[in-house]
Amino acid sequence: MHISSFTTGSLSTLFYSMIVTVGLLTQVQAQKPLVTYEEKRRQANDIAVSIVVSGLSCTCARFAEDIRNVVNDLRSDGLRVLPVLGVGGLQNLNDVLFLKGIDMGVVDEDNLQLLKKRDPRLYANIEQQVQYITKLYNSEFHVVAHNDIKSYEDLRGKKVNFNLKDSQTEVTAEIIFKMLNIDVERSNYDNDEAIMRLRNGEISAMIILTGAPQAALGKLVKEDGVHFLPLDEQSLPGNNNVAAVFNNYLPSKLTHDEYPALVPEGTSVPTIGNRALLVTYAWPETSPRYHRLTKFVREFFGKIDQFQEGSRHPKWREINVAAEIPGWTRFKPAADWIAENRKSAVAQSNGGVQSAILKGILEQYLAEYTASTGQKTLSDSEREMLFSKFQQFLATQNRQ
């Protein structure tokens, strides 16, 4: 169509529409200036905090993902959580201490003392450099062996996979087998390769220390001819060192609900556990990273009730924000938040935030009580039952 086909009115309408459009664009640009590359880069870094975890199949990776999904706020003044795949155990702690870009990590309770033993000079004041934010959950010691292996004693001289070098599994497995005085032929395959070699008979057993249920172990079925080895005094009647193991670790168990293919219904497998902690580097209080981590702590703790929902990992029921960890220093923003909320927790005995703090108060009392009386350490189920009764008691007191 030629321009001459337009009437004067049509041209006027067209030009008027163009002018209005240009005017609106000008107003929008005036109201919201374009963000420069440097500003966008600064904004992205100002809201980001990282958490190093052991691997995709680790419970800690699922926890980091849950934290990301609940806490993330991608606005320019928000907060972004970045899970980072590491190796686990001692290496995660080293990464928090030395690696650029790592703010936090999931490590186990005994890691500080283990590193200090390895190199007393290098790690002399590590408890001041790396501090804990909270206890997350308990990691269970899983030993999967062929059905002809009935106990740990049957593993003497056999090939046993200790997971990756410097992983938490390797560190704890080394301690346990040394305490039990059982020598084995060690390998350091990742979980997937270890499962393959267990199935084809190249190794007699594999070990994983992680929160149950462990995703990789879901690949094993009854037809694979494997089972969990129990760890208690009944399964090792002639070994006088079992009691020493339980003096250093928590009594725990693996259940049918967690592993329906490996644990018969109505039964459980006794084992030991270790506390998994969320830790951070002790940044100077005037530093930007300290301020970001302070914001993270307050956002994370403030939304703790959202982690109790059924869509999250079942291990979230074990979180204990107020638990005191011997040998560790609490990160100050975490300690401050707990102090601010402790009184309201006692006054209100229901709700996720209050429950998390109350559980810490009860845990601290139980630790002091069992130490002073010499009574046995309570199992997780016994602790949960006692905590439930404690909440009921407080609720009764609050109504009076």
CSV table of C-alpha atoms in Angstrom, one decimal:
chain,number,residue,atom,x,y,z
A,1,MET,CA,0.0,0.0,0.0
A,2,HIS,CA,1.4,3.4,-0.9
A,3,ILE,CA,1.6,6.4,1.5
A,4,SER,CA,-0.8,8.2,-0.8
A,5,SER,CA,-3.5,5.7,0.1
A,6,PHE,CA,-3.6,7.0,3.6
A,7,THR,CA,-6.0,9.8,4.3
A,8,THR,CA,-4.9,12.8,6.2
A,9,GLY,CA,-6.8,11.6,9.3
A,10,SER,CA,-5.1,8.2,9.2
A,11,LEU,CA,-1.7,9.7,9.1
A,12,SER,CA,-2.5,12.0,12.0
A,13,THR,CA,-3.8,9.1,14.0
A,14,LEU,CA,-0.6,7.0,13.2
A,15,PHE,CA,1.8,9.8,14.1
A,16,TYR,CA,-0.2,10.6,17.3
A,17,SER,CA,0.0,6.9,18.4
A,18,MET,CA,3.8,6.9,17.8
A,19,ILE,CA,4.3,10.1,19.8
A,20,VAL,CA,2.3,8.6,22.7
A,21,THR,CA,4.3,5.4,22.6
A,22,VAL,CA,7.6,7.2,22.6
A,23,GLY,CA,6.4,9.4,25.5
A,24,LEU,CA,5.4,6.4,27.6
A,25,LEU,CA,8.8,4.7,26.9
A,26,THR,CA,10.5,7.9,27.9
A,27,GLN,CA,8.5,8.1,31.2
A,28,VAL,CA,9.3,4.4,32.1
A,29,GLN,CA,13.0,5.0,31.4
A,30,ALA,CA,13.0,8.1,33.5
A,31,GLN,CA,11.3,6.3,36.4
A,32,LYS,CA,13.5,3.2,36.3
A,33,PRO,CA,17.1,3.9,35.1
A,34,LEU,CA,19.0,1.0,33.5
A,35,VAL,CA,21.1,-1.0,35.9
A,36,THR,CA,24.8,-1.0,34.9
A,37,TYR,CA,26.9,-4.1,34.7
A,38,GLU,CA,28.9,-3.1,37.7
A,39,GLU,CA,25.7,-2.4,39.8
A,40,LYS,CA,24.2,-5.7,38.8
A,41,ARG,CA,27.4,-7.5,39.7
A,42,ARG,CA,27.5,-5.8,43.1
A,43,GLN,CA,23.9,-6.6,43.8
A,44,ALA,CA,24.4,-10.3,42.9
A,45,ASN,CA,27.3,-10.6,45.3
A,46,ASP,CA,25.8,-8.6,48.1
A,47,ILE,CA,23.0,-11.0,48.6
A,48,ALA,CA,24.8,-14.4,48.1
A,49,VAL,CA,25.9,-16.8,50.8
A,50,SER,CA,27.3,-20.3,50.0
A,51,ILE,CA,27.0,-23.7,51.8
A,52,VAL,CA,29.5,-26.5,50.9
A,53,VAL,CA,28.0,-30.0,51.3
A,54,SER,CA,29.3,-33.5,50.6
A,55,GLY,CA,27.6,-34.6,47.4
A,56,LEU,CA,24.2,-34.9,45.7
A,57,SER,CA,23.2,-38.1,47.5
A,58,CYS,CA,24.1,-36.8,50.9
A,59,THR,CA,21.4,-35.7,53.3
A,60,CYS,CA,23.3,-32.5,53.8
A,61,ALA,CA,22.7,-31.6,50.1
A,62,ARG,CA,19.0,-32.0,50.5
A,63,PHE,CA,19.1,-29.8,53.6
A,64,ALA,CA,21.0,-27.1,51.7
A,65,GLU,CA,18.4,-27.3,49.0
A,66,ASP,CA,15.6,-27.0,51.5
A,67,ILE,CA,17.3,-24.0,53.1
A,68,ARG,CA,17.7,-22.4,49.6
A,69,ASN,CA,14.0,-23.0,48.8
A,70,VAL,CA,12.7,-21.5,52.0
A,71,VAL,CA,15.2,-18.6,52.5
A,72,ASN,CA,15.9,-17.4,49.0
A,73,ASP,CA,14.8,-13.9,48.1
A,74,LEU,CA,16.3,-12.8,44.8
A,75,ARG,CA,15.4,-9.1,45.1
A,76,SER,CA,18.3,-6.7,45.1
A,77,ASP,CA,18.1,-6.4,48.9
A,78,GLY,CA,17.2,-10.0,49.5
A,79,LEU,CA,19.2,-13.2,50.2
A,80,ARG,CA,20.4,-16.0,48.0
A,81,VAL,CA,21.7,-19.4,49.2
A,82,LEU,CA,24.1,-21.2,47.0
A,83,PRO,CA,24.7,-25.0,47.7
A,84,VAL,CA,28.2,-26.1,46.6
A,85,LEU,CA,29.2,-29.7,46.1
A,86,GLY,CA,32.3,-30.6,48.1
A,87,VAL,CA,33.8,-33.8,49.5
A,88,GLY,CA,32.5,-33.9,53.0
A,89,GLY,CA,33.8,-34.2,56.6
A,90,LEU,CA,37.3,-32.7,57.2
A,91,GLN,CA,37.5,-31.3,53.6
A,92,ASN,CA,34.3,-29.3,54.1
A,93,LEU,CA,35.8,-27.8,57.3
A,94,ASN,CA,39.0,-27.0,55.5
A,95,ASP,CA,37.0,-25.4,52.7
A,96,VAL,CA,35.2,-23.1,55.2
A,97,LEU,CA,38.5,-22.3,56.7
A,98,PHE,CA,40.6,-21.7,53.5
A,99,LEU,CA,38.6,-21.7,50.3
A,100,LYS,CA,37.5,-18.3,48.8
A,101,GLY,CA,33.8,-17.9,48.2
A,102,ILE,CA,32.7,-20.5,50.9
A,103,ASP,CA,30.7,-19.0,53.7
A,104,MET,CA,29.3,-22.1,55.4
A,105,GLY,CA,29.6,-25.8,55.4
A,106,VAL,CA,27.9,-28.9,56.8
A,107,VAL,CA,30.5,-30.8,59.0
A,108,ASP,CA,30.3,-33.3,61.8
A,109,GLU,CA,30.8,-32.6,65.5
A,110,ASP,CA,34.1,-34.3,66.0
A,111,ASN,CA,35.9,-32.6,63.0
A,112,LEU,CA,37.5,-29.8,65.1
A,113,GLN,CA,39.4,-32.2,67.4
A,114,LEU,CA,40.4,-34.5,64.5
A,115,LEU,CA,42.0,-31.6,62.6
A,116,LYS,CA,43.8,-30.4,65.7
A,117,LYS,CA,45.2,-33.9,66.3
A,118,ARG,CA,46.4,-34.0,62.7
A,119,ASP,CA,48.3,-30.7,62.8
A,120,PRO,CA,48.3,-29.0,66.2
A,121,ARG,CA,50.2,-25.9,65.0
A,122,LEU,CA,48.1,-25.3,61.8
A,123,TYR,CA,44.8,-25.7,63.5
A,124,ALA,CA,45.8,-24.4,67.0
A,125,ASN,CA,42.9,-21.9,67.3
A,126,ILE,CA,40.5,-23.4,64.8
A,127,GLU,CA,37.6,-23.2,67.3
A,128,GLN,CA,37.8,-19.4,67.0
A,129,GLN,CA,38.1,-19.4,63.2
A,130,VAL,CA,35.3,-21.7,62.4
A,131,GLN,CA,32.1,-21.5,64.5
A,132,TYR,CA,28.8,-23.3,64.5
A,133,ILE,CA,25.4,-21.9,63.7
A,134,THR,CA,23.3,-24.8,64.7
A,135,LYS,CA,23.0,-28.6,65.0
A,136,LEU,CA,21.1,-29.8,61.9
A,137,TYR,CA,20.5,-33.5,62.3
A,138,ASN,CA,22.1,-36.8,63.4
A,139,SER,CA,24.2,-38.8,60.8
A,140,GLU,CA,23.9,-42.5,61.1
A,141,PHE,CA,26.8,-45.0,60.6
A,142,HIS,CA,25.6,-47.3,57.8
A,143,VAL,CA,27.6,-50.5,57.1
A,144,VAL,CA,26.2,-52.6,54.2
A,145,ALA,CA,27.6,-56.1,53.8
A,146,HIS,CA,26.9,-59.3,52.0
A,147,ASN,CA,24.5,-61.6,53.8
A,148,ASP,CA,27.3,-64.1,54.7
A,149,ILE,CA,28.9,-61.3,56.8
A,150,LYS,CA,27.1,-61.4,60.1
A,151,SER,CA,29.1,-59.0,62.2
A,152,TYR,CA,31.9,-56.5,62.1
A,153,GLU,CA,34.2,-59.3,63.3
A,154,ASP,CA,33.6,-61.1,60.0
A,155,LEU,CA,35.1,-58.1,58.1
A,156,ARG,CA,38.6,-58.8,59.4
A,157,GLY,CA,41.0,-58.8,56.4
A,158,LYS,CA,38.1,-58.2,54.0
A,159,LYS,CA,37.8,-55.4,51.4
A,160,VAL,CA,35.6,-52.6,52.9
A,161,ASN,CA,34.9,-49.3,51.2
A,162,PHE,CA,35.5,-46.2,53.4
A,163,ASN,CA,34.1,-43.7,50.9
A,164,LEU,CA,36.2,-40.8,49.5
A,165,LYS,CA,39.5,-39.6,51.1
A,166,ASP,CA,38.9,-37.1,53.9
A,167,SER,CA,35.2,-37.6,53.7
A,168,GLN,CA,33.3,-37.7,57.0
A,169,THR,CA,32.6,-41.4,56.4
A,170,GLU,CA,36.3,-42.2,56.0
A,171,VAL,CA,37.3,-40.3,59.1
A,172,THR,CA,34.6,-41.8,61.4
A,173,ALA,CA,35.0,-45.3,59.9
A,174,GLU,CA,38.7,-45.2,60.6
A,175,ILE,CA,38.0,-44.2,64.2
A,176,ILE,CA,35.4,-46.9,64.7
A,177,PHE,CA,37.4,-49.8,63.3
A,178,LYS,CA,40.5,-48.7,65.2
A,179,MET,CA,38.5,-48.6,68.4
A,180,LEU,CA,37.1,-52.0,67.7
A,181,ASN,CA,40.6,-53.3,66.8
A,182,ILE,CA,39.4,-54.7,63.5
A,183,ASP,CA,41.8,-54.5,60.5
A,184,VAL,CA,40.3,-54.4,57.0
A,185,GLU,CA,41.5,-53.8,53.5
A,186,ARG,CA,40.3,-50.2,52.7
A,187,SER,CA,39.2,-48.7,49.5
A,188,ASN,CA,38.0,-45.1,48.7
A,189,TYR,CA,35.3,-45.4,46.0
A,190,ASP,CA,32.4,-43.0,45.7
A,191,ASN,CA,29.0,-44.3,46.8
A,192,ASP,CA,27.7,-45.3,43.3
A,193,GLU,CA,30.9,-47.1,42.4
A,194,ALA,CA,31.0,-48.8,45.8
A,195,ILE,CA,27.4,-50.1,45.3
A,196,MET,CA,28.4,-51.6,41.9
A,197,ARG,CA,31.5,-53.3,43.4
A,198,LEU,CA,29.4,-54.5,46.3
A,199,ARG,CA,26.9,-56.1,44.0
A,200,ASN,CA,29.5,-57.9,41.9
A,201,GLY,CA,31.4,-59.1,44.9
A,202,GLU,CA,34.6,-57.0,44.5
A,203,ILE,CA,34.2,-55.7,48.1
A,204,SER,CA,32.6,-57.3,51.1
A,205,ALA,CA,31.1,-54.1,52.6
A,206,MET,CA,30.6,-50.4,52.1
A,207,ILE,CA,30.3,-47.6,54.7
A,208,ILE,CA,28.3,-44.3,54.6
A,209,LEU,CA,28.0,-41.9,57.4
A,210,THR,CA,25.0,-39.7,56.7
A,211,GLY,CA,21.4,-38.9,57.8
A,212,ALA,CA,19.0,-41.7,57.1
A,213,PRO,CA,17.5,-42.4,54.7
A,214,GLN,CA,20.5,-42.1,52.3
A,215,ALA,CA,19.4,-41.7,48.7
A,216,ALA,CA,22.2,-43.8,47.2
A,217,LEU,CA,21.3,-46.8,49.4
A,218,GLY,CA,17.8,-46.7,47.9
A,219,LYS,CA,19.3,-48.4,44.8
A,220,LEU,CA,19.9,-51.6,46.8
A,221,VAL,CA,17.2,-54.3,47.0
A,222,LYS,CA,16.7,-57.6,48.8
A,223,GLU,CA,17.8,-59.5,45.7
A,224,ASP,CA,21.3,-57.9,46.0
A,225,GLY,CA,21.9,-60.2,48.9
A,226,VAL,CA,23.1,-57.5,51.3
A,227,HIS,CA,22.1,-56.2,54.7
A,228,PHE,CA,23.0,-53.6,57.4
A,229,LEU,CA,25.5,-54.8,60.0
A,230,PRO,CA,24.4,-54.0,63.6
A,231,LEU,CA,26.7,-52.2,66.0
A,232,ASP,CA,26.0,-52.8,69.7
A,233,GLU,CA,27.2,-55.0,72.5
A,234,GLN,CA,25.0,-57.9,71.5
A,235,SER,CA,26.4,-58.1,68.0
A,236,LEU,CA,30.0,-58.0,69.2
A,237,PRO,CA,29.9,-60.0,72.5
A,238,GLY,CA,33.6,-60.7,72.7
A,239,ASN,CA,34.8,-57.1,71.9
A,240,ASN,CA,35.5,-55.1,75.0
A,241,ASN,CA,35.7,-51.8,73.1
A,242,VAL,CA,32.1,-51.4,72.1
A,243,ALA,CA,31.3,-49.4,75.2
A,244,ALA,CA,34.1,-46.9,74.3
A,245,VAL,CA,32.5,-46.4,70.9
A,246,PHE,CA,29.2,-45.4,72.5
A,247,ASN,CA,31.0,-43.1,74.9
A,248,ASN,CA,32.1,-41.1,71.9
A,249,TYR,CA,29.0,-41.4,69.6
A,250,LEU,CA,25.2,-41.3,69.9
A,251,PRO,CA,23.2,-44.5,70.0
A,252,SER,CA,21.0,-44.7,67.0
A,253,LYS,CA,19.2,-47.1,64.6
A,254,LEU,CA,18.2,-47.8,61.0
A,255,THR,CA,14.5,-48.5,60.5
A,256,HIS,CA,12.2,-50.3,58.1
A,257,ASP,CA,10.5,-46.9,57.3
A,258,GLU,CA,13.9,-45.5,56.2
A,259,TYR,CA,15.0,-48.6,54.3
A,260,PRO,CA,12.1,-50.9,53.5
A,261,ALA,CA,14.2,-53.1,51.2
A,262,LEU,CA,17.0,-53.7,53.7
A,263,VAL,CA,15.3,-53.7,57.1
A,264,PRO,CA,12.5,-56.1,57.7
A,265,GLU,CA,9.2,-54.6,58.9
A,266,GLY,CA,8.9,-54.4,62.7
A,267,THR,CA,12.7,-54.5,63.2
A,268,SER,CA,15.5,-52.0,63.3
A,269,VAL,CA,19.3,-52.2,63.2
A,270,PRO,CA,21.3,-50.6,66.0
A,271,THR,CA,24.2,-48.3,65.1
A,272,ILE,CA,25.9,-45.1,66.2
A,273,GLY,CA,25.4,-41.5,65.1
A,274,ASN,CA,27.2,-38.2,64.9
A,275,ARG,CA,25.8,-34.7,65.0
A,276,ALA,CA,25.9,-32.8,61.7
A,277,LEU,CA,26.5,-29.1,62.2
A,278,LEU,CA,26.1,-26.0,60.0
A,279,VAL,CA,29.2,-23.9,60.5
A,280,THR,CA,30.7,-20.7,59.2
A,281,TYR,CA,34.0,-18.8,59.2
A,282,ALA,CA,34.2,-16.3,62.0
A,283,TRP,CA,34.3,-13.1,59.8
A,284,PRO,CA,35.1,-9.8,61.5
A,285,GLU,CA,32.0,-8.0,62.7
A,286,THR,CA,32.7,-5.0,60.5
A,287,SER,CA,32.9,-7.1,57.3
A,288,PRO,CA,30.2,-7.3,54.6
A,289,ARG,CA,30.2,-11.1,54.8
A,290,TYR,CA,29.5,-11.0,58.6
A,291,HIS,CA,26.5,-8.8,57.9
A,292,ARG,CA,25.3,-11.2,55.1
A,293,LEU,CA,25.6,-14.2,57.4
A,294,THR,CA,23.8,-12.3,60.2
A,295,LYS,CA,20.9,-11.7,57.8
A,296,PHE,CA,21.0,-15.4,56.8
A,297,VAL,CA,20.9,-16.6,60.4
A,298,ARG,CA,17.9,-14.4,61.2
A,299,GLU,CA,16.0,-15.4,58.1
A,300,PHE,CA,16.8,-19.1,58.5
A,301,PHE,CA,16.0,-19.3,62.2
A,302,GLY,CA,12.9,-17.1,61.8
A,303,LYS,CA,11.5,-19.5,59.3
A,304,ILE,CA,12.4,-22.7,61.1
A,305,ASP,CA,8.8,-23.8,61.4
A,306,GLN,CA,8.6,-24.1,57.6
A,307,PHE,CA,11.2,-26.9,57.6
A,308,GLN,CA,8.8,-29.1,59.7
A,309,GLU,CA,6.4,-29.5,56.8
A,310,GLY,CA,5.9,-32.8,55.1
A,311,SER,CA,7.5,-31.7,51.9
A,312,ARG,CA,10.9,-31.3,53.5
A,313,HIS,CA,13.4,-34.0,54.5
A,314,PRO,CA,12.2,-36.0,57.5
A,315,LYS,CA,15.5,-35.3,59.3
A,316,TRP,CA,14.4,-31.7,59.8
A,317,ARG,CA,12.5,-33.0,62.9
A,318,GLU,CA,16.0,-33.4,64.5
A,319,ILE,CA,17.1,-29.8,64.1
A,320,ASN,CA,18.1,-28.2,67.4
A,321,VAL,CA,19.0,-24.5,67.0
A,322,ALA,CA,19.6,-24.1,70.8
A,323,ALA,CA,21.8,-27.2,71.3
A,324,GLU,CA,25.2,-26.4,72.8
A,325,ILE,CA,28.1,-28.3,71.1
A,326,PRO,CA,31.0,-29.1,73.4
A,327,GLY,CA,34.4,-27.8,72.1
A,328,TRP,CA,32.7,-25.5,69.6
A,329,THR,CA,32.1,-21.7,69.7
A,330,ARG,CA,28.7,-20.5,68.7
A,331,PHE,CA,28.6,-17.9,65.9
A,332,LYS,CA,27.5,-14.6,67.7
A,333,PRO,CA,24.5,-13.7,65.5
A,334,ALA,CA,23.1,-17.2,66.2
A,335,ALA,CA,23.7,-16.9,69.9
A,336,ASP,CA,22.1,-13.4,69.9
A,337,TRP,CA,19.0,-14.7,68.1
A,338,ILE,CA,18.6,-17.6,70.5
A,339,ALA,CA,19.0,-15.3,73.5
A,340,GLU,CA,16.3,-13.0,72.1
A,341,ASN,CA,13.9,-15.8,71.5
A,342,ARG,CA,14.5,-18.1,74.5
A,343,LYS,CA,12.1,-16.3,76.8
A,344,SER,CA,9.2,-16.4,74.3
A,345,ALA,CA,10.0,-20.1,73.6
A,346,VAL,CA,9.4,-21.0,77.2
A,347,ALA,CA,6.2,-18.8,77.3
A,348,GLN,CA,4.9,-20.4,74.1
A,349,SER,CA,5.5,-24.1,74.0
A,350,ASN,CA,4.1,-24.7,70.5
A,351,GLY,CA,5.2,-23.6,67.0
A,352,GLY,CA,8.3,-24.5,65.0
A,353,VAL,CA,10.6,-21.8,66.3
A,354,GLN,CA,9.6,-22.3,69.9
A,355,SER,CA,10.0,-26.1,69.6
A,356,ALA,CA,13.5,-25.8,68.1
A,357,ILE,CA,14.6,-23.7,71.1
A,358,LEU,CA,12.9,-25.8,73.7
A,359,LYS,CA,14.5,-28.9,72.3
A,360,GLY,CA,17.9,-27.3,72.8
A,361,ILE,CA,17.1,-26.4,76.4
A,362,LEU,CA,16.0,-30.0,77.1
A,363,GLU,CA,19.0,-31.5,75.3
A,364,GLN,CA,21.4,-29.4,77.4
A,365,TYR,CA,19.6,-30.6,80.6
A,366,LEU,CA,19.7,-34.2,79.5
A,367,ALA,CA,23.4,-34.1,78.7
A,368,GLU,CA,24.2,-32.6,82.2
A,369,TYR,CA,21.8,-35.1,83.9
A,370,THR,CA,23.2,-38.2,82.2
A,371,ALA,CA,26.8,-37.1,82.9
A,372,SER,CA,26.1,-36.5,86.5
A,373,THR,CA,24.1,-39.6,87.2
A,374,GLY,CA,26.0,-42.0,84.9
A,375,GLN,CA,22.7,-43.2,83.3
A,376,LYS,CA,22.7,-44.4,79.7
A,377,THR,CA,22.3,-42.0,76.8
A,378,LEU,CA,18.8,-41.8,75.6
A,379,SER,CA,17.8,-43.0,72.1
A,380,ASP,CA,16.3,-40.6,69.5
A,381,SER,CA,12.8,-42.1,70.1
A,382,GLU,CA,13.2,-41.8,73.9
A,383,ARG,CA,14.3,-38.2,73.5
A,384,GLU,CA,11.3,-37.4,71.2
A,385,MET,CA,8.9,-39.0,73.7
A,386,LEU,CA,10.4,-37.0,76.6
A,387,PHE,CA,10.4,-33.8,74.6
A,388,SER,CA,6.7,-34.3,73.8
A,389,LYS,CA,5.9,-34.7,77.5
A,390,PHE,CA,8.0,-31.6,78.2
A,391,GLN,CA,5.9,-29.6,75.8
A,392,GLN,CA,2.7,-30.9,77.3
A,393,PHE,CA,3.9,-29.9,80.7
A,394,LEU,CA,4.7,-26.4,79.6
A,395,ALA,CA,1.3,-26.1,77.9
A,396,THR,CA,-0.4,-27.0,81.2
A,397,GLN,CA,1.7,-24.5,83.1
A,398,ASN,CA,0.9,-21.7,80.6
A,399,ARG,CA,-2.9,-22.3,81.0
A,400,GLN,CA,-2.7,-21.9,84.8
